[in-house]
Coordinates of C-alpha atoms and ligand atoms in Angstrom, one line a residue:
X617 CA 0.1 0.3 0.1
X618 CA 1.3 3.3 -0.6
X619 CA 2.0 6.2 1.2
X620 CA 1.0 9.7 -0.5
X621 CA 1.6 12.5 1.4
X622 CA 1.9 15.4 -1.1
X623 CA -0.3 16.5 -4.3
X624 CA 3.1 16.2 -6.4
X625 CA 3.7 13.3 -5.6
X626 CA -0.1 11.6 -6.3
X627 CA -0.3 12.9 -9.5
X628 CA 3.0 10.7 -10.2
X629 CA 1.0 7.9 -8.9
X630 CA -1.6 7.9 -10.9
X631 CA -0.2 8.5 -14.1
X632 CA 2.2 5.3 -13.8
X633 CA -0.9 3.0 -12.8
X634 CA -3.6 1.5 -15.4
X635 CA -6.4 -0.2 -14.6
X636 CA -9.5 1.7 -13.7
X637 CA -9.6 3.3 -9.7
X638 CA -11.8 4.1 -7.6
X639 CA -11.4 6.5 -4.5
X640 CA -13.3 6.5 -1.8
X641 CA -13.0 10.7 0.4
X642 CA -13.3 10.1 4.2
X643 CA -11.8 12.1 7.1
X644 CA -10.0 9.6 9.0
X645 CA -11.1 7.6 12.3
X646 CA -12.2 4.8 9.4
X647 CA -14.9 2.9 10.6
X648 CA -17.7 -0.2 9.2
X649 CA -19.6 2.2 7.5
X650 CA -16.1 3.7 5.8
X651 CA -14.6 0.4 5.5
X652 CA -17.8 -0.9 3.1
X653 CA -16.4 1.7 0.7
X654 CA -13.7 0.8 0.4
X655 CA -14.9 -3.4 0.2
X656 CA -17.0 -1.5 -2.5
X657 CA -14.2 -0.2 -4.3
X658 CA -12.0 -3.1 -4.1
X659 CA -14.7 -5.0 -5.7
X660 CA -15.7 -2.9 -8.1
X661 CA -12.4 -1.9 -9.2
X662 CA -8.6 -2.9 -10.2
X663 CA -7.0 -0.2 -7.5
X664 CA -8.5 2.2 -4.7
X665 CA -7.0 5.0 -3.7
X666 CA -8.7 6.0 0.7
X667 CA -7.8 9.4 0.7
X668 CA -7.7 11.0 4.7
X669 CA -8.0 14.5 5.6
X670 CA -9.8 16.3 8.3
X671 CA -10.5 19.1 5.4
X672 CA -10.6 22.1 7.3
X673 CA -12.7 24.6 4.8
X674 CA -16.2 22.5 5.9
X675 CA -15.9 22.9 9.3
X676 CA -17.9 26.3 10.7
X677 CA -16.6 28.2 13.4
X678 CA -17.0 26.9 17.0
X679 CA -17.5 23.8 15.3
X680 CA -15.4 20.3 16.3
X681 CA -12.4 21.2 14.1
X682 CA -10.1 21.0 16.6
X683 CA -11.6 17.8 18.4
X684 CA -12.3 16.0 15.2
X685 CA -10.6 12.4 16.6
X686 CA -7.5 11.4 14.4
X687 CA -6.6 7.2 14.4
X688 CA -4.4 7.4 12.1
X689 CA -2.0 4.4 12.6
X690 CA -5.6 2.3 13.5
X691 CA -6.7 3.7 10.3
X692 CA -3.7 2.7 8.2
X693 CA -3.8 -1.1 8.9
X694 CA -7.5 -1.4 8.3
X695 CA -6.7 -0.1 4.8
X696 CA -3.4 -2.8 4.9
X697 CA -5.6 -5.3 5.7
X698 CA -8.2 -4.6 2.8
X699 CA -5.2 -3.8 0.2
X700 CA -6.0 -0.8 -0.7
X701 CA -3.5 0.7 -3.6
X702 CA -2.6 3.8 -2.5
X703 CA -3.4 6.5 0.9
X704 CA -3.8 9.8 0.3
X705 CA -2.2 11.7 3.0
X706 CA -2.3 15.7 2.6
X707 CA -0.7 18.1 5.1
X708 CA -2.9 21.6 5.2
X709 CA 0.0 23.0 4.1
X710 CA -0.6 21.7 0.7
X711 CA -4.5 21.8 0.1
X712 CA -4.1 24.7 1.3
X713 CA -1.4 27.0 0.9
X714 CA -1.5 29.9 2.5
X715 CA -2.3 32.3 -0.8
X716 CA -5.4 29.1 -1.9
X717 CA -8.2 31.3 -3.2
X718 CA -10.2 29.4 -5.1
X719 CA -13.6 27.7 -3.7
X720 CA -16.7 25.6 -5.5
X721 CA -19.9 25.8 -4.5
X722 CA -23.0 24.1 -5.4
X723 CA -25.8 26.9 -5.7
X724 CA -29.1 25.2 -4.7
X725 CA -29.1 21.7 -2.9
X726 CA -26.3 23.6 -0.8
X727 CA -28.7 25.2 0.6
X728 CA -30.7 23.7 2.4
X729 CA -31.2 20.8 5.4
X730 CA -27.1 21.0 6.6
X731 CA -26.4 24.1 4.4
X732 CA -28.8 26.4 6.3
X733 CA -27.5 24.5 10.0
X734 CA -24.2 24.8 8.9
X735 CA -23.5 28.0 6.1
X736 CA -20.5 27.2 4.2
X737 CA -20.4 23.4 5.1
X738 CA -20.7 22.9 1.7
X739 CA -19.1 25.2 -0.2
X740 CA -15.8 23.3 1.7
X741 CA -17.0 19.9 0.7
X742 CA -17.7 20.0 -2.8
X743 CA -14.2 22.1 -3.1
X744 CA -11.9 19.5 -0.8
X745 CA -13.4 16.9 -3.4
X746 CA -13.2 18.0 -6.9
X747 CA -9.7 19.4 -5.6
X748 CA -9.4 15.2 -4.7
X749 CA -11.1 14.6 -7.8
X750 CA -9.2 17.0 -10.0
X751 CA -5.8 15.3 -8.4
X752 CA -6.5 11.9 -7.7
X753 CA -8.1 11.1 -11.4
X754 CA -10.7 8.3 -10.4
X755 CA -13.0 6.1 -12.4
X756 CA -15.5 5.6 -9.3
X757 CA -16.0 7.5 -6.3
X758 CA -17.5 6.3 -3.4
X759 CA -19.7 8.2 -1.1
X760 CA -22.1 6.9 2.2
X761 CA -26.2 7.0 1.7
X762 CA -25.2 8.1 6.0
X763 CA -25.0 11.8 4.4
X764 CA -27.9 11.6 2.1
X765 CA -27.1 14.9 1.4
X766 CA -23.6 15.6 0.4
X767 CA -24.4 12.5 -1.5
X768 CA -26.8 14.4 -3.7
X769 CA -24.5 17.9 -3.6
X770 CA -21.8 15.8 -5.1
X771 CA -23.3 13.9 -7.8
X772 CA -24.4 17.6 -8.9
X773 CA -21.6 18.9 -8.5
X774 CA -20.5 16.4 -10.5
X775 CA -22.5 16.4 -13.5
X776 CA -21.8 20.3 -13.7
X777 CA -18.6 20.7 -13.9
X778 CA -18.5 17.8 -16.0
X779 CA -16.2 14.8 -14.7
X780 CA -16.2 11.9 -16.0
X781 CA -16.2 10.5 -12.7
X782 CA -19.4 7.8 -11.8
X783 CA -20.2 8.3 -8.0
X784 CA -21.7 5.4 -6.6
X785 CA -23.9 5.5 -2.8
X786 CA -23.5 3.0 -0.6
X787 CA -25.8 2.5 2.4
X788 CA -25.6 3.3 5.3
X789 CA -23.8 1.2 8.2
X790 CA -25.9 1.0 11.0
X791 CA -25.3 -0.2 15.1
X792 CA -26.8 -3.3 16.8
X793 CA -28.8 -1.0 18.7
X794 CA -29.6 0.6 14.8
X795 CA -27.6 4.1 15.8
X796 CA -25.6 5.3 11.7
X797 CA -22.2 3.8 12.2
X798 CA -20.4 8.1 12.6
X799 CA -16.4 9.6 13.9
X800 CA -18.8 11.4 16.3
X801 CA -20.5 8.6 17.6
X802 CA -16.6 8.8 19.7
X803 CA -17.7 12.0 21.6
X804 CA -21.0 10.7 23.3
X805 CA -21.1 9.2 26.8
X806 CA -21.7 5.9 28.2
X807 CA -25.3 7.6 28.5
X808 CA -25.8 9.3 25.7
X809 CA -24.7 6.4 23.4
X810 CA -27.4 4.1 24.7
X811 CA -29.3 7.4 23.9
X812 CA -29.0 8.0 20.4
X813 CA -30.7 4.9 19.3
X814 CA -33.7 7.2 19.2
X815 CA -33.3 8.7 16.1
X816 CA -32.6 5.7 14.1
X817 CA -36.4 4.3 15.9
X818 CA -37.4 8.1 15.3
X819 CA -36.8 7.7 11.5
X820 CA -38.6 4.0 11.4
X821 CA -41.4 4.7 13.2
X822 CA -41.4 7.4 10.0
X823 CA -41.3 4.7 7.9
X824 CA -43.7 2.4 9.2
X825 CA -46.3 4.7 9.3
X826 CA -45.4 6.0 5.5
X827 CA -45.5 2.5 4.5
X828 CA -48.9 1.7 6.4
X829 CA -50.3 3.9 3.6
X830 CA -49.6 7.4 5.8
X831 CA -48.9 10.1 2.7
X832 CA -49.4 13.5 5.2
X833 CA -45.8 15.0 5.2
X834 CA -47.3 16.7 8.4
X835 CA -47.9 13.5 10.5
X836 CA -45.1 11.5 9.4
X837 CA -43.2 14.7 10.2
X838 CA -45.1 15.1 13.9
X839 CA -44.6 10.9 14.6
X840 CA -40.8 11.2 14.3
X841 CA -40.5 14.7 16.7
X842 CA -42.4 13.0 19.3
X843 CA -40.9 9.9 19.5
X844 CA -37.4 11.8 19.7
X845 CA -39.2 14.7 22.2
X846 CA -39.3 11.7 24.8
X847 CA -36.1 11.3 24.8
X848 CA -34.8 14.6 27.3
X849 CA -30.9 13.7 26.6
X850 CA -31.8 15.0 22.9
X851 CA -31.9 18.5 21.2
X852 CA -34.0 18.6 17.9
X853 CA -31.6 20.7 15.3
X854 CA -34.1 19.8 12.2
X855 CA -36.7 17.1 10.7
X856 CA -37.4 17.0 7.3
X857 CA -39.6 14.9 4.4
X858 CA -38.1 16.4 1.5
X859 CA -38.7 15.0 -2.5
X860 CA -36.0 12.3 -2.4
X861 CA -34.8 14.8 -5.3
X862 CA -35.2 18.1 -5.2
X863 CA -34.7 18.5 -1.1
X864 CA -37.9 20.8 -1.5
X865 CA -40.2 20.5 1.9
X866 CA -43.6 18.5 1.4
X867 CA -45.7 20.8 3.4
X868 CA -48.8 18.3 2.1
X869 CA -49.1 15.5 0.2
X870 CA -46.0 13.1 -0.3
X871 CA -46.5 12.5 -4.0
X872 CA -43.0 11.4 -4.8
X873 CA -39.7 9.8 -2.8
X874 CA -39.0 11.4 0.3
X875 CA -36.0 11.5 2.5
X876 CA -36.8 12.3 6.1
X877 CA -33.5 13.0 7.2
X878 CA -32.5 14.6 10.9
X879 CA -30.4 16.4 12.8
X880 CA -30.0 15.8 16.8
X881 CA -27.9 16.7 19.2
X882 CA -26.9 14.3 22.0
X883 CA -25.5 17.0 24.6
X884 CA -23.1 18.3 23.2
X885 CA -22.8 16.0 20.3
X886 CA -24.7 16.4 16.4
X887 CA -25.7 13.4 15.2
X888 CA -27.1 13.2 11.5
X889 CA -29.4 10.7 9.7
X890 CA -32.0 9.8 7.3
X891 CA -33.7 7.3 5.8
X892 CA -35.5 7.4 2.8
X893 CA -39.6 6.8 2.1
X894 CA -40.2 5.1 -1.6
X895 CA -43.4 5.5 -3.4
X896 CA -44.3 2.3 -5.6
X897 CA -46.1 2.9 -9.2
Ligands
AMP2255 P1 -16.5 11.4 6.7 O1 -15.2 10.7 6.6 O2 -17.2 11.0 7.8 O3 -16.1 12.3 5.6 O4 -17.4 10.0 5.3 C1 -16.5 9.6 4.5 C2 -17.3 8.7 3.7 O5 -18.0 7.2 4.2 C3 -18.7 8.9 3.1 O6 -19.2 9.8 2.2 C4 -19.5 9.2 4.5 O7 -20.7 9.0 3.8 C5 -19.5 7.1 4.1 N1 -19.9 7.1 5.8 C6 -19.9 7.4 6.9 N2 -20.9 6.7 8.1 C7 -21.0 5.7 6.7 C8 -21.9 4.3 7.6 N3 -22.4 4.9 8.4 N4 -22.6 4.3 6.6 C9 -22.1 4.4 5.2 N5 -20.7 5.5 5.1 C10 -20.8 6.1 6.5

């Protein structure tokens, strides 16, 4: 497994290889969710590149950039075990030299949900992902459905900027109690961790209503809110039931596939999760 620490070296490595290249961008602190993306790439592609980079541009002031978990040695061991071809580990100075001044922005999908709660977040995401796409030039790039809006924003950016890259969506990997795996779960106290299962329970309540024929977005939203509000340690940031493609909120009847997405604080830790409601024809 090649460890590549700078842009030039990565570009040289890319020039020297042939066959299909799969790419998995991450911020490290790898868990089974990340590794499921890596496995999908290894199965489908001749070569797999993983990047590990905690991207300062996607954190807002007062967010957890400084505290973000860093477990590099364990991450590298897990990637070696899976026989990843190369890991790109750029330093901040490589990605954002002091005179850096170019940013990439998607201006529709990015404005909603996470974009409202975390202004500037997607500008950071689309900028780093487009830089990584330019450096690594993958044929396939793997993203988790756990970050449903991010997946949609990246698909849109890929189309709008004519990247010749297939974006592959991978299912959310969950703990046995339903909590979506996340590097941020490490912040939870034991008690918060136990109670965090309420998030998936609430999403599942919403889905069960929908599958029993309920189509009123308010009613489903209220059921999700009620379940989470019953947990005193949980504080809702937003609960959304939106059109799965446009992310525009449903006000009355759900008339197309819907994305139910939530952001919830457990103590000081902000967690996101989502579930899709599919209208069968
Ligand atoms: P991050 O390191 O949080 O930037 O995530 C890197 C990639 O892993 C993103 O495409 C995430 O959507 C994906 N990912 C994170 N958690 C999970 C999970 N529980 N299941 C599936 N994919 C995940």
